[in-house]
PDB file of N, CA and C in Angstrom:
ATOM      1  N   TRP A  28      39.390 226.485  41.607  1.00 54.00           N
ATOM      2  CA  TRP A  28      40.150 225.703  42.552  1.00 54.00           C
ATOM      3  C   TRP A  28      40.369 226.492  43.832  1.00 54.00           C
ATOM      4  N   ASN A  29      39.420 227.302  44.206  1.00 66.00           N
ATOM      5  CA  ASN A  29      39.525 228.012  45.474  1.00 66.00           C
ATOM      6  C   ASN A  29      39.136 227.078  46.601  1.00 66.00           C
ATOM      7  N   GLY A  30      39.485 227.455  47.779  1.00 71.00           N
ATOM      8  CA  GLY A  30      39.130 226.669  48.944  1.00 71.00           C
ATOM      9  C   GLY A  30      40.360 226.026  49.552  1.00 71.00           C
ATOM     10  N   ARG A  31      40.123 225.329  50.609  1.00 75.00           N
ATOM     11  CA  ARG A  31      41.205 224.649  51.312  1.00 75.00           C
ATOM     12  C   ARG A  31      41.278 223.223  50.805  1.00 75.00           C
ATOM     13  N   SER A  32      42.214 222.974  49.945  1.00 82.00           N
ATOM     14  CA  SER A  32      42.297 221.651  49.324  1.00 82.00           C
ATOM     15  C   SER A  32      42.864 220.628  50.304  1.00 82.00           C
ATOM     16  N   THR A  33      42.339 219.439  50.219  1.00 87.00           N
ATOM     17  CA  THR A  33      42.838 218.306  50.996  1.00 87.00           C
ATOM     18  C   THR A  33      43.249 217.220  50.010  1.00 87.00           C
ATOM     19  N   GLU A  34      43.965 216.235  50.513  1.00 89.00           N
ATOM     20  CA  GLU A  34      44.363 215.123  49.653  1.00 89.00           C
ATOM     21  C   GLU A  34      43.132 214.482  49.016  1.00 89.00           C
ATOM     22  N   ASP A  35      42.115 214.261  49.830  1.00 90.00           N
ATOM     23  CA  ASP A  35      40.914 213.602  49.323  1.00 90.00           C
ATOM     24  C   ASP A  35      40.239 214.436  48.245  1.00 90.00           C
ATOM     25  N   TRP A  36      40.124 215.718  48.489  1.00 90.00           N
ATOM     26  CA  TRP A  36      39.446 216.594  47.543  1.00 90.00           C
ATOM     27  C   TRP A  36      40.154 216.589  46.189  1.00 90.00           C
ATOM     28  N   ILE A  37      41.463 216.798  46.205  1.00 89.00           N
ATOM     29  CA  ILE A  37      42.226 216.857  44.957  1.00 89.00           C
ATOM     30  C   ILE A  37      42.196 215.514  44.229  1.00 89.00           C
ATOM     31  N   LEU A  38      42.505 214.438  44.937  1.00 92.00           N
ATOM     32  CA  LEU A  38      42.567 213.128  44.287  1.00 92.00           C
ATOM     33  C   LEU A  38      41.187 212.668  43.814  1.00 92.00           C
ATOM     34  N   SER A  39      40.148 212.988  44.572  1.00 92.00           N
ATOM     35  CA  SER A  39      38.791 212.605  44.176  1.00 92.00           C
ATOM     36  C   SER A  39      38.328 213.350  42.925  1.00 92.00           C
ATOM     37  N   ILE A  40      38.541 214.648  42.926  1.00 90.00           N
ATOM     38  CA  ILE A  40      38.046 215.484  41.830  1.00 90.00           C
ATOM     39  C   ILE A  40      38.799 215.217  40.528  1.00 90.00           C
ATOM     40  N   ILE A  41      40.107 215.068  40.611  1.00 89.00           N
ATOM     41  CA  ILE A  41      40.902 214.936  39.393  1.00 89.00           C
ATOM     42  C   ILE A  41      40.999 213.489  38.909  1.00 89.00           C
ATOM     43  N   PHE A  42      41.116 212.536  39.836  1.00 92.00           N
ATOM     44  CA  PHE A  42      41.412 211.162  39.434  1.00 92.00           C
ATOM     45  C   PHE A  42      40.353 210.134  39.797  1.00 92.00           C
ATOM     46  N   GLY A  43      39.333 210.516  40.562  1.00 92.00           N
ATOM     47  CA  GLY A  43      38.274 209.568  40.915  1.00 92.00           C
ATOM     48  C   GLY A  43      37.577 209.046  39.664  1.00 92.00           C
ATOM     49  N   ALA A  44      37.317 207.760  39.632  1.00 92.00           N
ATOM     50  CA  ALA A  44      36.775 207.117  38.426  1.00 92.00           C
ATOM     51  C   ALA A  44      35.474 207.744  37.955  1.00 92.00           C
ATOM     52  N   ASP A  45      34.619 208.170  38.863  1.00 90.00           N
ATOM     53  CA  ASP A  45      33.312 208.695  38.486  1.00 90.00           C
ATOM     54  C   ASP A  45      33.214 210.212  38.562  1.00 90.00           C
ATOM     55  N   SER A  46      34.346 210.863  38.751  1.00 91.00           N
ATOM     56  CA  SER A  46      34.331 212.314  38.851  1.00 91.00           C
ATOM     57  C   SER A  46      34.119 212.949  37.477  1.00 91.00           C
ATOM     58  N   PRO A  47      33.206 213.916  37.390  1.00 89.00           N
ATOM     59  CA  PRO A  47      33.005 214.590  36.101  1.00 89.00           C
ATOM     60  C   PRO A  47      34.221 215.416  35.678  1.00 89.00           C
ATOM     61  N   TRP A  48      35.132 215.701  36.606  1.00 89.00           N
ATOM     62  CA  TRP A  48      36.330 216.471  36.279  1.00 89.00           C
ATOM     63  C   TRP A  48      37.525 215.574  35.996  1.00 89.00           C
ATOM     64  N   ASN A  49      37.310 214.275  35.921  1.00 88.00           N
ATOM     65  CA  ASN A  49      38.374 213.337  35.545  1.00 88.00           C
ATOM     66  C   ASN A  49      38.521 213.418  34.024  1.00 88.00           C
ATOM     67  N   GLU A  50      39.219 214.448  33.567  1.00 87.00           N
ATOM     68  CA  GLU A  50      39.287 214.746  32.142  1.00 87.00           C
ATOM     69  C   GLU A  50      40.068 213.716  31.342  1.00 87.00           C
ATOM     70  N   SER A  51      40.876 212.913  32.010  1.00 86.00           N
ATOM     71  CA  SER A  51      41.633 211.877  31.298  1.00 86.00           C
ATOM     72  C   SER A  51      40.821 210.581  31.194  1.00 86.00           C
ATOM     73  N   TYR A  52      39.679 210.522  31.891  1.00 89.00           N
ATOM     74  CA  TYR A  52      38.820 209.322  31.938  1.00 89.00           C
ATOM     75  C   TYR A  52      39.586 208.112  32.461  1.00 89.00           C
ATOM     76  N   TRP A  53      40.589 208.368  33.277  1.00 90.00           N
ATOM     77  CA  TRP A  53      41.430 207.327  33.849  1.00 90.00           C
ATOM     78  C   TRP A  53      40.667 206.613  34.951  1.00 90.00           C
ATOM     79  N   LYS A  54      40.722 205.303  34.932  1.00 93.00           N
ATOM     80  CA  LYS A  54      40.079 204.505  35.980  1.00 93.00           C
ATOM     81  C   LYS A  54      41.043 203.415  36.415  1.00 93.00           C
ATOM     82  N   ASN A  55      41.257 203.341  37.718  1.00 95.00           N
ATOM     83  CA  ASN A  55      42.149 202.352  38.276  1.00 95.00           C
ATOM     84  C   ASN A  55      41.460 201.760  39.505  1.00 95.00           C
ATOM     85  N   PRO A  56      41.099 200.476  39.462  1.00 96.00           N
ATOM     86  CA  PRO A  56      40.370 199.876  40.585  1.00 96.00           C
ATOM     87  C   PRO A  56      41.116 199.970  41.922  1.00 96.00           C
ATOM     88  N   ARG A  57      42.429 199.772  41.910  1.00 97.00           N
ATOM     89  CA  ARG A  57      43.199 199.853  43.155  1.00 97.00           C
ATOM     90  C   ARG A  57      43.164 201.276  43.712  1.00 97.00           C
ATOM     91  N   PHE A  58      43.329 202.261  42.853  1.00 96.00           N
ATOM     92  CA  PHE A  58      43.282 203.656  43.272  1.00 96.00           C
ATOM     93  C   PHE A  58      41.943 203.977  43.925  1.00 96.00           C
ATOM     94  N   ASN A  59      40.851 203.587  43.275  1.00 96.00           N
ATOM     95  CA  ASN A  59      39.524 203.901  43.804  1.00 96.00           C
ATOM     96  C   ASN A  59      39.223 203.169  45.104  1.00 96.00           C
ATOM     97  N   SER A  60      39.750 201.962  45.244  1.00 97.00           N
ATOM     98  CA  SER A  60      39.609 201.223  46.503  1.00 97.00           C
ATOM     99  C   SER A  60      40.355 201.945  47.624  1.00 97.00           C
ATOM    100  N   LEU A  61      41.572 202.389  47.339  1.00 97.00           N
ATOM    101  CA  LEU A  61      42.352 203.133  48.334  1.00 97.00           C
ATOM    102  C   LEU A  61      41.676 204.446  48.692  1.00 97.00           C
ATOM    103  N   LEU A  62      41.071 205.092  47.708  1.00 96.00           N
ATOM    104  CA  LEU A  62      40.376 206.355  47.954  1.00 96.00           C
ATOM    105  C   LEU A  62      39.239 206.167  48.954  1.00 96.00           C
ATOM    106  N   ARG A  63      38.441 205.131  48.764  1.00 96.00           N
ATOM    107  CA  ARG A  63      37.347 204.849  49.710  1.00 96.00           C
ATOM    108  C   ARG A  63      37.892 204.468  51.088  1.00 96.00           C
ATOM    109  N   GLU A  64      38.958 203.679  51.096  1.00 97.00           N
ATOM    110  CA  GLU A  64      39.550 203.256  52.369  1.00 97.00           C
ATOM    111  C   GLU A  64      40.118 204.450  53.132  1.00 97.00           C
ATOM    112  N   ALA A  65      40.797 205.345  52.435  1.00 97.00           N
ATOM    113  CA  ALA A  65      41.406 206.506  53.092  1.00 97.00           C
ATOM    114  C   ALA A  65      40.356 207.433  53.696  1.00 97.00           C
ATOM    115  N   ARG A  66      39.220 207.572  53.036  1.00 94.00           N
ATOM    116  CA  ARG A  66      38.151 208.424  53.565  1.00 94.00           C
ATOM    117  C   ARG A  66      37.628 207.915  54.896  1.00 94.00           C
ATOM    118  N   ALA A  67      37.672 206.617  55.087  1.00 96.00           N
ATOM    119  CA  ALA A  67      37.133 206.016  56.316  1.00 96.00           C
ATOM    120  C   ALA A  67      38.184 205.836  57.402  1.00 96.00           C
ATOM    121  N   GLU A  68      39.452 205.993  57.060  1.00 97.00           N
ATOM    122  CA  GLU A  68      40.536 205.739  58.013  1.00 97.00           C
ATOM    123  C   GLU A  68      40.672 206.894  58.999  1.00 97.00           C
ATOM    124  N   LEU A  69      40.660 206.584  60.283  1.00 97.00           N
ATOM    125  CA  LEU A  69      40.769 207.611  61.319  1.00 97.00           C
ATOM    126  C   LEU A  69      42.200 207.829  61.796  1.00 97.00           C
ATOM    127  N   ASP A  70      43.060 206.859  61.575  1.00 97.00           N
ATOM    128  CA  ASP A  70      44.455 206.962  61.983  1.00 97.00           C
ATOM    129  C   ASP A  70      45.216 207.813  60.953  1.00 97.00           C
ATOM    130  N   ASP A  71      45.778 208.938  61.425  1.00 96.00           N
ATOM    131  CA  ASP A  71      46.457 209.870  60.512  1.00 96.00           C
ATOM    132  C   ASP A  71      47.616 209.230  59.758  1.00 96.00           C
ATOM    133  N   VAL A  72      48.393 208.416  60.442  1.00 97.00           N
ATOM    134  CA  VAL A  72      49.558 207.786  59.811  1.00 97.00           C
ATOM    135  C   VAL A  72      49.122 206.803  58.727  1.00 97.00           C
ATOM    136  N   LYS A  73      48.135 205.983  59.023  1.00 97.00           N
ATOM    137  CA  LYS A  73      47.632 205.026  58.038  1.00 97.00           C
ATOM    138  C   LYS A  73      47.000 205.736  56.851  1.00 97.00           C
ATOM    139  N   ARG A  74      46.234 206.795  57.133  1.00 96.00           N
ATOM    140  CA  ARG A  74      45.588 207.546  56.058  1.00 96.00           C
ATOM    141  C   ARG A  74      46.639 208.184  55.150  1.00 96.00           C
ATOM    142  N   ARG A  75      47.698 208.732  55.745  1.00 95.00           N
ATOM    143  CA  ARG A  75      48.778 209.329  54.957  1.00 95.00           C
ATOM    144  C   ARG A  75      49.424 208.286  54.052  1.00 95.00           C
ATOM    145  N   GLU A  76      49.614 207.066  54.556  1.00 97.00           N
ATOM    146  CA  GLU A  76      50.196 205.993  53.753  1.00 97.00           C
ATOM    147  C   GLU A  76      49.292 205.645  52.568  1.00 97.00           C
ATOM    148  N   LEU A  77      47.990 205.639  52.789  1.00 97.00           N
ATOM    149  CA  LEU A  77      47.048 205.351  51.708  1.00 97.00           C
ATOM    150  C   LEU A  77      47.108 206.427  50.622  1.00 97.00           C
ATOM    151  N   TYR A  78      47.117 207.690  51.037  1.00 96.00           N
ATOM    152  CA  TYR A  78      47.195 208.774  50.062  1.00 96.00           C
ATOM    153  C   TYR A  78      48.541 208.765  49.335  1.00 96.00           C
ATOM    154  N   ASN A  79      49.607 208.417  50.027  1.00 96.00           N
ATOM    155  CA  ASN A  79      50.905 208.306  49.367  1.00 96.00           C
ATOM    156  C   ASN A  79      50.880 207.218  48.301  1.00 96.00           C
ATOM    157  N   GLU A  80      50.286 206.074  48.613  1.00 96.00           N
ATOM    158  CA  GLU A  80      50.195 205.003  47.619  1.00 96.00           C
ATOM    159  C   GLU A  80      49.378 205.448  46.404  1.00 96.00           C
ATOM    160  N   MET A  81      48.291 206.185  46.642  1.00 95.00           N
ATOM    161  CA  MET A  81      47.489 206.682  45.528  1.00 95.00           C
ATOM    162  C   MET A  81      48.309 207.609  44.635  1.00 95.00           C
ATOM    163  N   GLN A  82      49.122 208.464  45.239  1.00 93.00           N
ATOM    164  CA  GLN A  82      49.949 209.366  44.449  1.00 93.00           C
ATOM    165  C   GLN A  82      50.972 208.599  43.617  1.00 93.00           C
ATOM    166  N   LEU A  83      51.513 207.528  44.176  1.00 95.00           N
ATOM    167  CA  LEU A  83      52.449 206.699  43.418  1.00 95.00           C
ATOM    168  C   LEU A  83      51.760 206.013  42.244  1.00 95.00           C
ATOM    169  N   ILE A  84      50.539 205.568  42.450  1.00 95.00           N
ATOM    170  CA  ILE A  84      49.780 204.935  41.360  1.00 95.00           C
ATOM    171  C   ILE A  84      49.567 205.938  40.233  1.00 95.00           C
ATOM    172  N   VAL A  85      49.160 207.153  40.583  1.00 92.00           N
ATOM    173  CA  VAL A  85      48.945 208.180  39.568  1.00 92.00           C
ATOM    174  C   VAL A  85      50.259 208.473  38.841  1.00 92.00           C
ATOM    175  N   ARG A  86      51.331 208.594  39.581  1.00 92.00           N
ATOM    176  CA  ARG A  86      52.630 208.881  38.965  1.00 92.00           C
ATOM    177  C   ARG A  86      53.058 207.771  38.010  1.00 92.00           C
ATOM    178  N   ASP A  87      52.874 206.522  38.431  1.00 93.00           N
ATOM    179  CA  ASP A  87      53.392 205.390  37.668  1.00 93.00           C
ATOM    180  C   ASP A  87      52.472 204.888  36.570  1.00 93.00           C
ATOM    181  N   GLU A  88      51.167 205.085  36.735  1.00 91.00           N
ATOM    182  CA  GLU A  88      50.232 204.444  35.820  1.00 91.00           C
ATOM    183  C   GLU A  88      49.356 205.404  35.022  1.00 91.00           C
ATOM    184  N   GLY A  89      49.550 206.669  35.200  1.00 76.00           N
ATOM    185  CA  GLY A  89      48.811 207.600  34.352  1.00 76.00           C
ATOM    186  C   GLY A  89      47.753 208.376  35.081  1.00 76.00           C
ATOM    187  N   GLY A  90      46.827 208.859  34.308  1.00 62.00           N
ATOM    188  CA  GLY A  90      45.780 209.682  34.868  1.00 62.00           C
ATOM    189  C   GLY A  90      46.071 211.152  34.735  1.00 62.00           C
ATOM    190  N   GLY A  91      47.147 211.495  34.040  1.00 61.00           N
ATOM    191  CA  GLY A  91      47.501 212.891  33.869  1.00 61.00           C
ATOM    192  C   GLY A  91      46.625 213.572  32.844  1.00 61.00           C
ATOM    193  N   THR A  92      46.577 214.867  32.936  1.00 54.00           N
ATOM    194  CA  THR A  92      45.839 215.661  31.963  1.00 54.00           C
ATOM    195  C   THR A  92      46.807 216.646  31.329  1.00 54.00           C
ATOM    196  N   SER A  93      46.462 217.128  30.209  1.00 51.00           N
ATOM    197  CA  SER A  93      47.270 218.150  29.565  1.00 51.00           C
ATOM    198  C   SER A  93      46.361 219.275  29.115  1.00 51.00           C
ATOM    199  N   SER A  94      46.909 220.450  29.070  1.00 48.00           N
ATOM    200  CA  SER A  94      46.109 221.574  28.599  1.00 48.00           C
ATOM    201  C   SER A  94      46.402 221.786  27.123  1.00 48.00           C
ATOM    202  N   ARG A  95      45.381 222.229  26.414  1.00 48.00           N
ATOM    203  CA  ARG A  95      45.534 222.492  24.993  1.00 48.00           C
ATOM    204  C   ARG A  95      45.097 223.905  24.706  1.00 48.00           C
ATOM    205  N   SER A  96      45.781 224.511  23.803  1.00 45.00           N
ATOM    206  CA  SER A  96      45.427 225.870  23.430  1.00 45.00           C
ATOM    207  C   SER A  96      45.585 226.038  21.933  1.00 45.00           C
ATOM    208  N   SER A  97      44.680 226.739  21.335  1.00 45.00           N
ATOM    209  CA  SER A  97      44.778 226.972  19.896  1.00 45.00           C
ATOM    210  C   SER A  97      45.827 228.011  19.563  1.00 45.00           C
ATOM    211  N   THR A  98      46.385 228.670  20.588  1.00 47.00           N
ATOM    212  CA  THR A  98      47.405 229.689  20.322  1.00 47.00           C
ATOM    213  C   THR A  98      48.801 229.094  20.234  1.00 47.00           C
ATOM    214  N   ILE A  99      48.963 227.841  20.577  1.00 46.00           N
ATOM    215  CA  ILE A  99      50.279 227.203  20.488  1.00 46.00           C
ATOM    216  C   ILE A  99      50.546 226.857  19.031  1.00 46.00           C
ATOM    217  N   THR A 100      51.714 227.247  18.543  1.00 42.00           N
ATOM    218  CA  THR A 100      52.037 226.943  17.145  1.00 42.00           C
ATOM    219  C   THR A 100      53.193 225.983  17.041  1.00 42.00           C
TER     220      THR A 100
END
């Protein structure tokens, strides 16, 4: 996870429907539509609103991952 992360990078890699790193296999049509729309939006305020809505969708509807370890007893 090195590099300069952006909203698009993080949300695409972790929660994008077709991302190989979407470990929860979560797919939400509204989220993915907003993701494509935000990438094309040139207005900073509008783009921020789109990314905020995506974060609310993830918070409210899932898509979380959990780590597992064999050392936990």
